Amino acid sequence: MSEVNPKVEAFFTKAKKWREELEALRAILLDCPVTEEFKWRSPCYTFQQGNVATIWGLKEGCVLSFFKGVLLKDTEGLLVAPGENSRSVRIIRFTSVPEIAEKEAVLKAYIQEAIEVEKAGLKVDFRKDDLVFPEELTVRLDEDPDLKRAFEALTPGRRRGYILYFSQPKQSKTRASRIEKCAPRILDGKGLHDR
């Protein structure tokens, strides 16, 4: 049984929506050999400092999210990508405590498998990235060596987030504007959604 983290306790004290469901997921996680931490404004469960899973309360339900979910076997077919651009994370959605209780044994098996992935030191292969830099970003990076160095120093996920964000608009003017607005964040080493 893992120790309870005081920051997570505060999270649950403030939680209004999906509180009972999140607490049910937490109880299952704490019954596994993980450490409870508080990261990204949510409870996070680690094994030997490697991120295993996190829980989130969303608008339409709550989720158990596996950081390297793409590496899990998913024998029950429960895991889904949270978005079309998700390459590693896989989630399981819930809307009731009975639904969670019914799947407790399966969830513990998935959590144990995620722990085994961490023990084995397995990594998700992110080398196969089919993203194309928008022309405006390529030009801007060629013009500003400091920005180029800062962009290349970002983690692959942060770079990917910016590329997706910069590529969305149809108009070149809007793409260039987004790049200019984000340049200070990139120079500070921050991702698109970092605080």
PDB file of C-alpha atoms in Angstrom:
ATOM      1  CA  MET A   1       0.000   0.000   0.000  1.00  0.00           C
ATOM      2  CA  SER A   2       1.402   3.388  -1.006  1.00  0.00           C
ATOM      3  CA  GLU A   3       1.573   6.426   1.253  1.00  0.00           C
ATOM      4  CA  VAL A   4      -0.959   9.224   0.850  1.00  0.00           C
ATOM      5  CA  ASN A   5       0.374  12.521  -0.517  1.00  0.00           C
ATOM      6  CA  PRO A   6      -0.882  15.719   1.230  1.00  0.00           C
ATOM      7  CA  LYS A   7      -1.010  17.699  -2.054  1.00  0.00           C
ATOM      8  CA  VAL A   8      -3.255  15.019  -3.494  1.00  0.00           C
ATOM      9  CA  GLU A   9      -5.422  15.191  -0.379  1.00  0.00           C
ATOM     10  CA  ALA A  10      -5.910  18.902  -1.083  1.00  0.00           C
ATOM     11  CA  PHE A  11      -6.804  18.063  -4.697  1.00  0.00           C
ATOM     12  CA  PHE A  12      -9.592  15.742  -3.519  1.00  0.00           C
ATOM     13  CA  THR A  13     -10.828  18.240  -0.946  1.00  0.00           C
ATOM     14  CA  LYS A  14     -11.340  20.776  -3.754  1.00  0.00           C
ATOM     15  CA  ALA A  15     -12.697  18.298  -6.333  1.00  0.00           C
ATOM     16  CA  LYS A  16     -16.387  18.730  -7.019  1.00  0.00           C
ATOM     17  CA  LYS A  17     -17.164  16.798 -10.175  1.00  0.00           C
ATOM     18  CA  TRP A  18     -16.319  13.072 -10.381  1.00  0.00           C
ATOM     19  CA  ARG A  19     -14.874  13.094  -6.870  1.00  0.00           C
ATOM     20  CA  GLU A  20     -16.202   9.640  -5.882  1.00  0.00           C
ATOM     21  CA  GLU A  21     -15.013   8.112  -9.150  1.00  0.00           C
ATOM     22  CA  LEU A  22     -11.561   9.696  -8.815  1.00  0.00           C
ATOM     23  CA  GLU A  23     -11.324   8.443  -5.225  1.00  0.00           C
ATOM     24  CA  ALA A  24     -12.246   4.926  -6.390  1.00  0.00           C
ATOM     25  CA  LEU A  25      -9.458   5.038  -8.996  1.00  0.00           C
ATOM     26  CA  ARG A  26      -7.071   6.409  -6.381  1.00  0.00           C
ATOM     27  CA  ALA A  27      -7.853   3.531  -3.998  1.00  0.00           C
ATOM     28  CA  ILE A  28      -7.046   1.019  -6.744  1.00  0.00           C
ATOM     29  CA  LEU A  29      -3.771   2.776  -7.572  1.00  0.00           C
ATOM     30  CA  LEU A  30      -2.755   3.046  -3.909  1.00  0.00           C
ATOM     31  CA  ASP A  31      -3.275  -0.708  -3.584  1.00  0.00           C
ATOM     32  CA  CYS A  32      -0.467  -1.153  -6.143  1.00  0.00           C
ATOM     33  CA  PRO A  33       3.285  -0.627  -5.631  1.00  0.00           C
ATOM     34  CA  VAL A  34       3.323   2.988  -6.852  1.00  0.00           C
ATOM     35  CA  THR A  35       4.225   6.300  -5.265  1.00  0.00           C
ATOM     36  CA  GLU A  36       1.573   8.996  -5.210  1.00  0.00           C
ATOM     37  CA  GLU A  37       2.786  12.410  -6.329  1.00  0.00           C
ATOM     38  CA  PHE A  38       1.205  15.619  -7.526  1.00  0.00           C
ATOM     39  CA  LYS A  39       2.213  16.716 -11.032  1.00  0.00           C
ATOM     40  CA  TRP A  40       0.490  18.717 -13.749  1.00  0.00           C
ATOM     41  CA  ARG A  41      -2.200  19.783 -11.262  1.00  0.00           C
ATOM     42  CA  SER A  42      -3.370  16.196 -10.790  1.00  0.00           C
ATOM     43  CA  PRO A  43      -2.541  13.018  -8.853  1.00  0.00           C
ATOM     44  CA  CYS A  44       0.279  11.138 -10.574  1.00  0.00           C
ATOM     45  CA  TYR A  45       1.470   7.625  -9.761  1.00  0.00           C
ATOM     46  CA  THR A  46       5.104   6.669 -10.284  1.00  0.00           C
ATOM     47  CA  PHE A  47       7.344   3.652  -9.936  1.00  0.00           C
ATOM     48  CA  GLN A  48      11.014   4.301  -9.138  1.00  0.00           C
ATOM     49  CA  GLN A  49      10.529   7.911 -10.309  1.00  0.00           C
ATOM     50  CA  GLY A  50       9.076   6.816 -13.677  1.00  0.00           C
ATOM     51  CA  ASN A  51       5.590   8.099 -14.488  1.00  0.00           C
ATOM     52  CA  VAL A  52       3.108   5.221 -14.651  1.00  0.00           C
ATOM     53  CA  ALA A  53      -0.394   6.700 -14.519  1.00  0.00           C
ATOM     54  CA  THR A  54      -2.444   9.718 -13.609  1.00  0.00           C
ATOM     55  CA  ILE A  55      -6.124  10.376 -12.979  1.00  0.00           C
ATOM     56  CA  TRP A  56      -8.151  13.277 -14.322  1.00  0.00           C
ATOM     57  CA  GLY A  57     -11.643  14.600 -13.835  1.00  0.00           C
ATOM     58  CA  LEU A  58     -12.964  15.918 -17.136  1.00  0.00           C
ATOM     59  CA  LYS A  59     -16.250  17.403 -18.287  1.00  0.00           C
ATOM     60  CA  GLU A  60     -17.812  14.153 -19.526  1.00  0.00           C
ATOM     61  CA  GLY A  61     -16.242  11.743 -17.020  1.00  0.00           C
ATOM     62  CA  CYS A  62     -12.969  10.845 -15.413  1.00  0.00           C
ATOM     63  CA  VAL A  63      -9.993   8.949 -16.795  1.00  0.00           C
ATOM     64  CA  LEU A  64      -7.180   6.690 -15.756  1.00  0.00           C
ATOM     65  CA  SER A  65      -4.310   7.675 -18.015  1.00  0.00           C
ATOM     66  CA  PHE A  66      -1.213   5.564 -18.716  1.00  0.00           C
ATOM     67  CA  PHE A  67       1.867   7.513 -19.808  1.00  0.00           C
ATOM     68  CA  LYS A  68       3.219   4.635 -21.913  1.00  0.00           C
ATOM     69  CA  GLY A  69      -0.172   3.115 -22.627  1.00  0.00           C
ATOM     70  CA  VAL A  70       0.762   2.405 -26.232  1.00  0.00           C
ATOM     71  CA  LEU A  71       3.217  -0.218 -24.892  1.00  0.00           C
ATOM     72  CA  LEU A  72       0.541  -2.073 -22.902  1.00  0.00           C
ATOM     73  CA  LYS A  73      -1.052  -5.212 -24.378  1.00  0.00           C
ATOM     74  CA  ASP A  74      -4.622  -3.968 -23.720  1.00  0.00           C
ATOM     75  CA  THR A  75      -6.031  -7.501 -23.516  1.00  0.00           C
ATOM     76  CA  GLU A  76      -9.503  -6.163 -22.663  1.00  0.00           C
ATOM     77  CA  GLY A  77      -9.577  -3.494 -25.395  1.00  0.00           C
ATOM     78  CA  LEU A  78     -10.143  -0.662 -22.908  1.00  0.00           C
ATOM     79  CA  LEU A  79      -7.372   1.759 -23.857  1.00  0.00           C
ATOM     80  CA  VAL A  80      -7.998   4.641 -26.235  1.00  0.00           C
ATOM     81  CA  ALA A  81      -5.864   7.534 -27.428  1.00  0.00           C
ATOM     82  CA  PRO A  82      -6.991  10.787 -25.799  1.00  0.00           C
ATOM     83  CA  GLY A  83      -6.633  12.684 -29.073  1.00  0.00           C
ATOM     84  CA  GLU A  84      -5.780  12.168 -32.711  1.00  0.00           C
ATOM     85  CA  ASN A  85      -2.174  13.301 -32.189  1.00  0.00           C
ATOM     86  CA  SER A  86      -1.495  11.162 -29.093  1.00  0.00           C
ATOM     87  CA  ARG A  87       1.418   8.834 -29.633  1.00  0.00           C
ATOM     88  CA  SER A  88       2.139   7.393 -26.181  1.00  0.00           C
ATOM     89  CA  VAL A  89      -0.641   8.089 -23.692  1.00  0.00           C
ATOM     90  CA  ARG A  90      -3.678   5.822 -23.544  1.00  0.00           C
ATOM     91  CA  ILE A  91      -6.690   6.341 -21.293  1.00  0.00           C
ATOM     92  CA  ILE A  92      -9.683   4.489 -19.910  1.00  0.00           C
ATOM     93  CA  ARG A  93     -12.841   6.598 -19.419  1.00  0.00           C
ATOM     94  CA  PHE A  94     -15.312   6.178 -16.555  1.00  0.00           C
ATOM     95  CA  THR A  95     -18.606   7.761 -15.548  1.00  0.00           C
ATOM     96  CA  SER A  96     -19.566   5.802 -12.407  1.00  0.00           C
ATOM     97  CA  VAL A  97     -18.132   4.125  -9.337  1.00  0.00           C
ATOM     98  CA  PRO A  98     -19.834   0.755 -10.134  1.00  0.00           C
ATOM     99  CA  GLU A  99     -18.164   0.795 -13.566  1.00  0.00           C
ATOM    100  CA  ILE A 100     -14.773   1.251 -11.865  1.00  0.00           C
ATOM    101  CA  ALA A 101     -15.491  -1.421  -9.233  1.00  0.00           C
ATOM    102  CA  GLU A 102     -16.484  -3.890 -11.959  1.00  0.00           C
ATOM    103  CA  LYS A 103     -13.120  -3.412 -13.685  1.00  0.00           C
ATOM    104  CA  GLU A 104     -10.931  -3.293 -10.551  1.00  0.00           C
ATOM    105  CA  ALA A 105      -9.073  -6.564 -11.228  1.00  0.00           C
ATOM    106  CA  VAL A 106      -8.434  -5.610 -14.854  1.00  0.00           C
ATOM    107  CA  LEU A 107      -7.268  -2.120 -13.859  1.00  0.00           C
ATOM    108  CA  LYS A 108      -4.825  -3.580 -11.335  1.00  0.00           C
ATOM    109  CA  ALA A 109      -3.480  -5.891 -14.056  1.00  0.00           C
ATOM    110  CA  TYR A 110      -3.010  -2.918 -16.411  1.00  0.00           C
ATOM    111  CA  ILE A 111      -1.303  -0.907 -13.656  1.00  0.00           C
ATOM    112  CA  GLN A 112       1.001  -3.840 -12.897  1.00  0.00           C
ATOM    113  CA  GLU A 113       1.833  -4.160 -16.588  1.00  0.00           C
ATOM    114  CA  ALA A 114       2.623  -0.415 -16.709  1.00  0.00           C
ATOM    115  CA  ILE A 115       4.934  -0.914 -13.709  1.00  0.00           C
ATOM    116  CA  GLU A 116       6.657  -3.777 -15.550  1.00  0.00           C
ATOM    117  CA  VAL A 117       7.156  -1.464 -18.538  1.00  0.00           C
ATOM    118  CA  GLU A 118       8.947   0.972 -16.197  1.00  0.00           C
ATOM    119  CA  LYS A 119      10.995  -1.808 -14.565  1.00  0.00           C
ATOM    120  CA  ALA A 120      12.128  -2.967 -18.008  1.00  0.00           C
ATOM    121  CA  GLY A 121      13.070   0.593 -18.969  1.00  0.00           C
ATOM    122  CA  LEU A 122      10.957   0.423 -22.124  1.00  0.00           C
ATOM    123  CA  LYS A 123      10.617   3.632 -24.139  1.00  0.00           C
ATOM    124  CA  VAL A 124       8.103   4.709 -26.745  1.00  0.00           C
ATOM    125  CA  ASP A 125       9.766   5.176 -30.134  1.00  0.00           C
ATOM    126  CA  PHE A 126       9.102   8.777 -31.129  1.00  0.00           C
ATOM    127  CA  ARG A 127      11.580   8.818 -34.014  1.00  0.00           C
ATOM    128  CA  LYS A 128       8.900   8.174 -36.618  1.00  0.00           C
ATOM    129  CA  ASP A 129       7.479  11.675 -36.671  1.00  0.00           C
ATOM    130  CA  ASP A 130       5.539  12.525 -39.780  1.00  0.00           C
ATOM    131  CA  LEU A 131       5.080  16.173 -38.849  1.00  0.00           C
ATOM    132  CA  VAL A 132       6.083  18.757 -41.414  1.00  0.00           C
ATOM    133  CA  PHE A 133       7.410  22.104 -40.208  1.00  0.00           C
ATOM    134  CA  PRO A 134       5.265  24.924 -41.539  1.00  0.00           C
ATOM    135  CA  GLU A 135       7.277  27.112 -43.923  1.00  0.00           C
ATOM    136  CA  GLU A 136       6.815  30.129 -41.630  1.00  0.00           C
ATOM    137  CA  LEU A 137       8.514  28.285 -38.764  1.00  0.00           C
ATOM    138  CA  THR A 138      11.402  27.104 -40.942  1.00  0.00           C
ATOM    139  CA  VAL A 139      11.995  30.664 -42.177  1.00  0.00           C
ATOM    140  CA  ARG A 140      11.747  32.130 -38.657  1.00  0.00           C
ATOM    141  CA  LEU A 141      14.198  29.569 -37.232  1.00  0.00           C
ATOM    142  CA  ASP A 142      16.650  30.230 -40.087  1.00  0.00           C
ATOM    143  CA  GLU A 143      16.456  33.975 -39.378  1.00  0.00           C
ATOM    144  CA  ASP A 144      16.971  33.653 -35.603  1.00  0.00           C
ATOM    145  CA  PRO A 145      19.758  31.277 -34.469  1.00  0.00           C
ATOM    146  CA  ASP A 146      18.876  31.789 -30.779  1.00  0.00           C
ATOM    147  CA  LEU A 147      15.277  30.762 -31.398  1.00  0.00           C
ATOM    148  CA  LYS A 148      16.451  27.781 -33.454  1.00  0.00           C
ATOM    149  CA  ARG A 149      18.763  26.606 -30.626  1.00  0.00           C
ATOM    150  CA  ALA A 150      15.985  27.076 -28.061  1.00  0.00           C
ATOM    151  CA  PHE A 151      13.465  25.215 -30.239  1.00  0.00           C
ATOM    152  CA  GLU A 152      15.862  22.311 -30.797  1.00  0.00           C
ATOM    153  CA  ALA A 153      16.547  22.162 -27.039  1.00  0.00           C
ATOM    154  CA  LEU A 154      12.853  21.587 -26.273  1.00  0.00           C
ATOM    155  CA  THR A 155      11.698  18.063 -25.547  1.00  0.00           C
ATOM    156  CA  PRO A 156      10.312  16.198 -28.567  1.00  0.00           C
ATOM    157  CA  GLY A 157       6.790  16.486 -27.168  1.00  0.00           C
ATOM    158  CA  ARG A 158       7.049  20.248 -26.715  1.00  0.00           C
ATOM    159  CA  ARG A 159       8.421  20.682 -30.238  1.00  0.00           C
ATOM    160  CA  ARG A 160       5.614  18.509 -31.586  1.00  0.00           C
ATOM    161  CA  GLY A 161       3.012  20.559 -29.690  1.00  0.00           C
ATOM    162  CA  TYR A 162       4.303  23.787 -31.212  1.00  0.00           C
ATOM    163  CA  ILE A 163       4.485  22.327 -34.720  1.00  0.00           C
ATOM    164  CA  LEU A 164       0.885  21.105 -34.496  1.00  0.00           C
ATOM    165  CA  TYR A 165      -0.253  24.475 -33.127  1.00  0.00           C
ATOM    166  CA  PHE A 166       1.624  26.470 -35.760  1.00  0.00           C
ATOM    167  CA  SER A 167       0.365  24.243 -38.586  1.00  0.00           C
ATOM    168  CA  GLN A 168      -3.352  24.521 -37.754  1.00  0.00           C
ATOM    169  CA  PRO A 169      -4.251  27.875 -39.354  1.00  0.00           C
ATOM    170  CA  LYS A 170      -4.950  27.977 -43.070  1.00  0.00           C
ATOM    171  CA  GLN A 171      -3.561  31.474 -43.524  1.00  0.00           C
ATOM    172  CA  SER A 172       0.178  32.088 -43.545  1.00  0.00           C
ATOM    173  CA  LYS A 173      -0.334  35.370 -41.692  1.00  0.00           C
ATOM    174  CA  THR A 174      -1.982  33.549 -38.774  1.00  0.00           C
ATOM    175  CA  ARG A 175       0.747  30.896 -38.663  1.00  0.00           C
ATOM    176  CA  ALA A 176       3.440  33.621 -38.573  1.00  0.00           C
ATOM    177  CA  SER A 177       1.534  35.479 -35.852  1.00  0.00           C
ATOM    178  CA  ARG A 178       1.356  32.365 -33.674  1.00  0.00           C
ATOM    179  CA  ILE A 179       5.088  31.793 -34.081  1.00  0.00           C
ATOM    180  CA  GLU A 180       5.864  35.381 -33.047  1.00  0.00           C
ATOM    181  CA  LYS A 181       3.587  35.164 -30.005  1.00  0.00           C
ATOM    182  CA  CYS A 182       5.189  31.889 -28.884  1.00  0.00           C
ATOM    183  CA  ALA A 183       8.822  32.877 -29.536  1.00  0.00           C
ATOM    184  CA  PRO A 184       9.385  34.231 -25.973  1.00  0.00           C
ATOM    185  CA  ARG A 185       8.025  30.984 -24.468  1.00  0.00           C
ATOM    186  CA  ILE A 186      10.296  28.916 -26.701  1.00  0.00           C
ATOM    187  CA  LEU A 187      13.299  31.065 -25.728  1.00  0.00           C
ATOM    188  CA  ASP A 188      12.390  30.426 -22.071  1.00  0.00           C
ATOM    189  CA  GLY A 189      12.370  26.664 -22.730  1.00  0.00           C
ATOM    190  CA  LYS A 190       8.641  26.352 -22.122  1.00  0.00           C
ATOM    191  CA  GLY A 191       6.141  24.230 -23.963  1.00  0.00           C
ATOM    192  CA  LEU A 192       2.904  25.565 -25.383  1.00  0.00           C
ATOM    193  CA  HIS A 193       0.905  24.698 -22.249  1.00  0.00           C
ATOM    194  CA  ASP A 194       3.597  25.094 -19.580  1.00  0.00           C
ATOM    195  CA  ARG A 195       3.017  27.653 -16.843  1.00  0.00           C
TER     196      ARG A 195
END
